[in-house]
CSV table of C-alpha atoms in Angstrom, one decimal:
chain,number,residue,atom,x,y,z
A,22,MET,CA,22.8,-18.8,9.4
A,23,VAL,CA,20.5,-15.8,9.1
A,24,SER,CA,21.4,-13.5,6.3
A,25,ARG,CA,21.6,-9.7,6.7
A,26,ARG,CA,18.2,-8.2,7.3
A,27,ARG,CA,16.5,-6.8,4.2
A,28,PHE,CA,14.5,-3.6,3.7
A,29,ALA,CA,16.2,-1.8,6.5
A,30,GLN,CA,15.2,1.4,4.7
A,31,VAL,CA,11.7,2.5,3.7
A,32,TYR,CA,11.7,3.6,0.1
A,33,SER,CA,10.6,7.0,-0.7
A,34,SER,CA,-10.5,-4.8,-1.7
A,35,ASP,CA,-16.7,-8.4,-4.5
A,36,ASP,CA,-14.4,-10.0,-7.0
A,37,GLU,CA,-12.7,-6.9,-8.0
A,38,GLU,CA,-10.0,-7.6,-10.5
A,39,ASP,CA,-8.5,-4.1,-10.7
A,40,PHE,CA,-5.0,-3.7,-9.7
A,41,VAL,CA,-2.3,-1.2,-8.8
A,42,ALA,CA,-1.6,0.9,-11.9
A,43,GLU,CA,1.7,0.6,-13.7
A,44,THR,CA,4.6,2.5,-12.1
A,45,ARG,CA,5.4,5.7,-14.0
A,46,SER,CA,8.6,6.8,-12.4
A,47,GLN,CA,10.3,10.1,-12.1
A,48,GLY,CA,13.4,9.2,-10.2
A,49,GLN,CA,13.1,6.1,-8.0
A,50,ASN,CA,9.7,4.3,-7.9
A,51,SER,CA,7.5,7.4,-7.9
A,52,ARG,CA,3.8,6.6,-7.6
A,53,ARG,CA,2.0,10.0,-7.4
A,54,PRO,CA,-1.5,10.5,-8.8
A,55,ASP,CA,-1.8,14.0,-10.2
A,56,ASP,CA,-1.8,16.4,-7.3
A,57,GLY,CA,-2.5,19.5,-9.4
A,58,THR,CA,-6.3,19.3,-9.0
A,59,PRO,CA,-7.7,22.2,-7.1
A,60,VAL,CA,-8.6,21.3,-3.5
A,61,LYS,CA,-12.2,21.7,-2.4
A,62,PRO,CA,-11.9,22.3,1.4
A,63,ASP,CA,-15.4,21.0,2.0
A,64,ASP,CA,-14.6,17.7,0.4
A,65,ALA,CA,-11.7,16.5,2.6
A,66,LYS,CA,-11.4,17.3,6.3
A,67,PRO,CA,-9.6,15.8,9.3
A,68,VAL,CA,-11.5,14.0,12.0
A,69,GLY,CA,-10.7,14.9,15.6
A,70,GLU,CA,-7.8,16.6,17.1
A,71,PRO,CA,-4.2,16.2,15.7
A,72,VAL,CA,-2.3,13.3,17.1
A,73,LYS,CA,0.9,15.2,16.6
A,74,VAL,CA,2.4,18.3,14.9
A,75,THR,CA,5.6,18.4,13.0
A,76,GLY,CA,7.6,21.1,11.3
A,77,ARG,CA,7.5,24.9,11.7
A,78,GLY,CA,6.2,27.8,9.7
A,79,GLU,CA,5.2,26.9,6.2
A,80,ARG,CA,6.4,23.3,6.8
A,81,ARG,CA,4.2,22.9,9.8
A,82,ARG,CA,1.8,19.8,9.5
A,83,ASN,CA,-0.9,18.4,11.7
A,84,HIS,CA,-1.1,14.6,11.7
A,85,TYR,CA,-4.5,12.9,12.2
A,86,GLY,CA,-5.8,9.4,12.8
A,87,GLN,CA,-8.8,9.8,10.5
A,88,PHE,CA,-10.3,12.0,7.7
A,89,GLU,CA,-13.6,12.3,5.9
A,90,TYR,CA,-14.0,12.6,2.1
A,91,LYS,CA,-17.2,12.5,0.1
A,92,GLY,CA,-19.2,11.2,3.0
A,93,GLU,CA,-16.8,8.3,3.9
A,94,ARG,CA,-14.4,8.1,6.8
A,95,TYR,CA,-11.0,6.6,6.5
A,96,GLU,CA,-8.3,5.9,9.1
A,97,LEU,CA,-4.8,4.8,9.5
A,98,GLU,CA,-4.1,1.3,8.2
A,99,ASP,CA,-7.1,1.3,5.8
A,100,THR,CA,-6.3,-0.3,2.4
A,101,VAL,CA,-7.7,1.8,-0.4
A,102,MET,CA,-7.8,2.2,-4.1
A,103,LEU,CA,-6.6,5.4,-5.6
A,104,PHE,CA,-7.1,7.1,-8.9
A,105,SER,CA,-4.0,6.6,-11.0
A,106,GLU,CA,-2.1,9.2,-12.9
A,107,GLU,CA,-2.8,9.9,-16.6
A,108,ASN,CA,-6.4,8.9,-16.1
A,109,SER,CA,-5.6,5.2,-16.4
A,110,LEU,CA,-8.6,2.9,-15.7
A,111,ILE,CA,-6.4,0.7,-13.4
A,112,PRO,CA,-6.2,2.2,-9.9
A,113,TYR,CA,-3.4,2.1,-7.5
A,114,ILE,CA,-3.7,0.3,-4.1
A,115,ALA,CA,-2.0,1.3,-0.9
A,116,ILE,CA,-2.2,1.2,2.9
A,117,ILE,CA,-2.7,4.6,4.6
A,118,LYS,CA,0.3,5.1,6.8
A,119,ASP,CA,-0.1,8.8,7.7
A,120,ILE,CA,-2.8,11.5,7.3
A,121,THR,CA,-1.6,15.1,7.4
A,122,LYS,CA,-2.9,18.6,6.8
A,123,LYS,CA,-0.5,21.2,5.4
A,124,GLN,CA,-0.5,24.9,6.3
A,125,ASP,CA,-2.1,25.7,2.9
A,126,GLY,CA,-5.1,23.5,3.9
A,127,ARG,CA,-4.3,20.5,1.6
A,128,MET,CA,-5.0,17.1,3.1
A,129,MET,CA,-2.4,14.4,2.2
A,130,ILE,CA,-2.0,10.7,2.9
A,131,LEU,CA,1.2,8.7,3.0
A,132,GLY,CA,0.6,5.5,1.1
A,133,GLN,CA,2.6,2.2,1.3
A,134,TRP,CA,2.2,0.6,-2.1
A,135,PHE,CA,1.2,-2.7,-3.6
A,136,TYR,CA,2.5,-3.8,-7.0
A,137,ARG,CA,0.9,-5.9,-9.7
A,138,GLN,CA,3.0,-8.2,-11.9
A,139,GLU,CA,3.2,-5.6,-14.7
A,140,ASP,CA,4.9,-3.3,-12.1
A,141,ALA,CA,7.3,-5.8,-10.6
A,142,LYS,CA,10.3,-5.7,-12.9
A,143,LYS,CA,13.1,-8.2,-12.6
A,144,LYS,CA,16.6,-6.9,-12.3
A,145,ASP,CA,17.7,-8.7,-15.4
A,146,GLY,CA,14.6,-7.7,-17.4
A,147,GLY,CA,11.1,-9.0,-17.7
A,148,ASN,CA,8.5,-9.2,-15.0
A,149,TRP,CA,7.7,-11.4,-12.1
A,150,VAL,CA,4.6,-13.6,-12.8
A,151,VAL,CA,1.7,-14.6,-10.6
A,152,ASN,CA,-0.6,-17.6,-10.9
A,153,ASP,CA,-3.7,-15.8,-9.6
A,154,THR,CA,-5.1,-12.7,-11.1
A,155,ARG,CA,-6.0,-11.4,-7.6
A,156,GLU,CA,-2.4,-11.5,-6.5
A,157,LEU,CA,-0.5,-8.4,-5.6
A,158,PHE,CA,3.0,-7.9,-4.3
A,159,TYR,CA,3.5,-5.9,-1.1
A,160,SER,CA,6.3,-3.4,-0.8
A,161,PHE,CA,7.9,-1.0,1.7
A,162,HIS,CA,7.9,1.8,-0.8
A,163,ARG,CA,6.0,4.9,0.5
A,164,ASN,CA,5.2,8.4,-0.8
A,165,GLU,CA,2.5,11.0,-0.4
A,166,VAL,CA,-0.6,11.7,-2.5
A,167,PRO,CA,-3.6,14.0,-2.0
A,168,VAL,CA,-6.7,12.6,-0.2
A,169,GLU,CA,-8.7,13.4,-3.4
A,170,SER,CA,-6.9,10.5,-5.0
A,171,VAL,CA,-8.8,8.0,-2.8
A,172,MET,CA,-11.6,6.1,-4.5
A,173,HIS,CA,-12.8,3.6,-1.8
A,174,ARG,CA,-11.6,0.9,0.5
A,175,CYS,CA,-10.6,-2.5,-0.7
A,176,LEU,CA,-9.8,-5.9,0.8
A,177,VAL,CA,-6.3,-7.3,0.7
A,178,TYR,CA,-5.3,-10.6,2.5
A,179,PHE,CA,-1.8,-11.6,3.3
A,180,VAL,CA,-1.6,-15.4,2.8
A,181,PRO,CA,1.5,-17.5,3.1
A,182,ASP,CA,2.5,-19.6,0.1
A,183,HIS,CA,1.7,-22.9,1.8
A,184,LYS,CA,-1.9,-21.9,2.5
A,185,GLN,CA,-4.7,-22.5,0.0
A,186,LEU,CA,-7.1,-19.6,-0.4
A,187,ARG,CA,-10.7,-20.2,-1.6
A,188,ARG,CA,-12.2,-18.1,-4.4
A,189,GLY,CA,-13.7,-15.0,-2.9
A,190,ARG,CA,-13.6,-11.3,-2.6
A,191,GLY,CA,-10.5,-9.2,-2.4
A,192,PHE,CA,-6.9,-9.3,-3.4
A,193,ILE,CA,-4.2,-11.6,-2.0
A,194,VAL,CA,-0.5,-11.0,-1.1
A,195,ARG,CA,1.9,-13.9,-1.0
A,196,LYS,CA,5.2,-12.1,-1.6
A,197,VAL,CA,7.0,-8.9,-0.9
A,198,TYR,CA,8.6,-6.9,-3.8
A,199,ASP,CA,12.0,-5.4,-3.2
A,200,THR,CA,11.8,-2.2,-5.3
A,201,VAL,CA,15.5,-1.6,-5.2
A,202,ASP,CA,17.0,-5.1,-5.9
A,203,LYS,CA,13.8,-6.0,-7.9
A,204,LYS,CA,13.4,-9.3,-6.2
A,205,LEU,CA,10.5,-11.2,-4.5
A,206,TRP,CA,10.6,-12.5,-1.0
A,207,LYS,CA,8.1,-14.8,0.8
A,208,LEU,CA,5.9,-13.5,3.6
A,209,THR,CA,7.3,-16.3,5.8
A,210,ASP,CA,11.0,-15.3,5.4
A,211,LYS,CA,12.4,-14.3,8.7
A,212,ASP,CA,15.2,-11.9,7.8
A,213,TYR,CA,13.4,-8.7,7.2
A,214,ALA,CA,14.3,-5.6,9.2
A,215,VAL,CA,12.7,-6.0,12.7
A,216,SER,CA,9.9,-3.4,12.4
A,217,GLN,CA,9.0,-4.7,8.9
A,218,GLN,CA,9.0,-8.3,10.0
A,219,ARG,CA,6.6,-7.3,12.8
A,220,GLU,CA,4.4,-5.5,10.3
A,221,ILE,CA,4.2,-8.5,7.9
A,222,ASP,CA,3.6,-11.0,10.7
A,223,LEU,CA,0.7,-8.8,11.9
A,224,PHE,CA,-0.8,-8.6,8.4
A,225,VAL,CA,-0.7,-12.4,8.1
A,226,HIS,CA,-2.2,-12.9,11.5
A,227,LYS,CA,-5.1,-10.5,10.9
A,228,SER,CA,-5.7,-12.0,7.4
A,229,LEU,CA,-5.8,-15.6,8.7
A,230,SER,CA,-8.0,-14.5,11.6
A,231,ARG,CA,-10.6,-13.1,9.1
A,232,LEU,CA,-10.4,-15.9,6.6
A,233,GLY,CA,-10.6,-18.8,9.1
A,234,ASP,CA,-8.8,-22.1,9.0
A,235,LEU,CA,-7.2,-22.4,5.5
A,236,PRO,CA,-6.0,-25.8,4.3
A,237,ASP,CA,-2.4,-26.4,3.4
A,238,LEU,CA,-1.5,-26.8,-0.3
């Protein structure tokens, strides 16, 4: 019998061994690099015409498929490292889910966040543990940060538990972290909310296509 579908609500990658910085929450699961830095309009700019416009007046926003920052172009679904708050040397990692420009000229991205084991708390205390220092946990937690937070792209592969991954570049994801119930779920579980199940299946398919045939454990 299939259990009720999880995550029905979205909560508001060389051998790099850097990970997502430790969550410093204000309220529920807030991951917001400091957005008080003055914006330099010439540094961050949208590319192309808006794909849609939302809001009115001061709340009006233009949404884009790409932006340029410090000579690099980024687009939706890119996985990026971001400067963490409080100048920690450990960056955040997220997937770009939306790119917007506010009426005051500020460029923002909506990030969907990865967690490292130090971030992933258990409900009864302690932390979830990983066997590979490259491993991250995926989540459906999202929130906005300024584009000036972006450092560079990074590689993240979604690999099911039963597949063996050779040593190489990039991070790996084998489980999804539930930021509300503080549990871990396998990528191969089949009772996520429909849109999120489709998203995970697509990430796994793309990763295995790029990595080639992986042996079973």
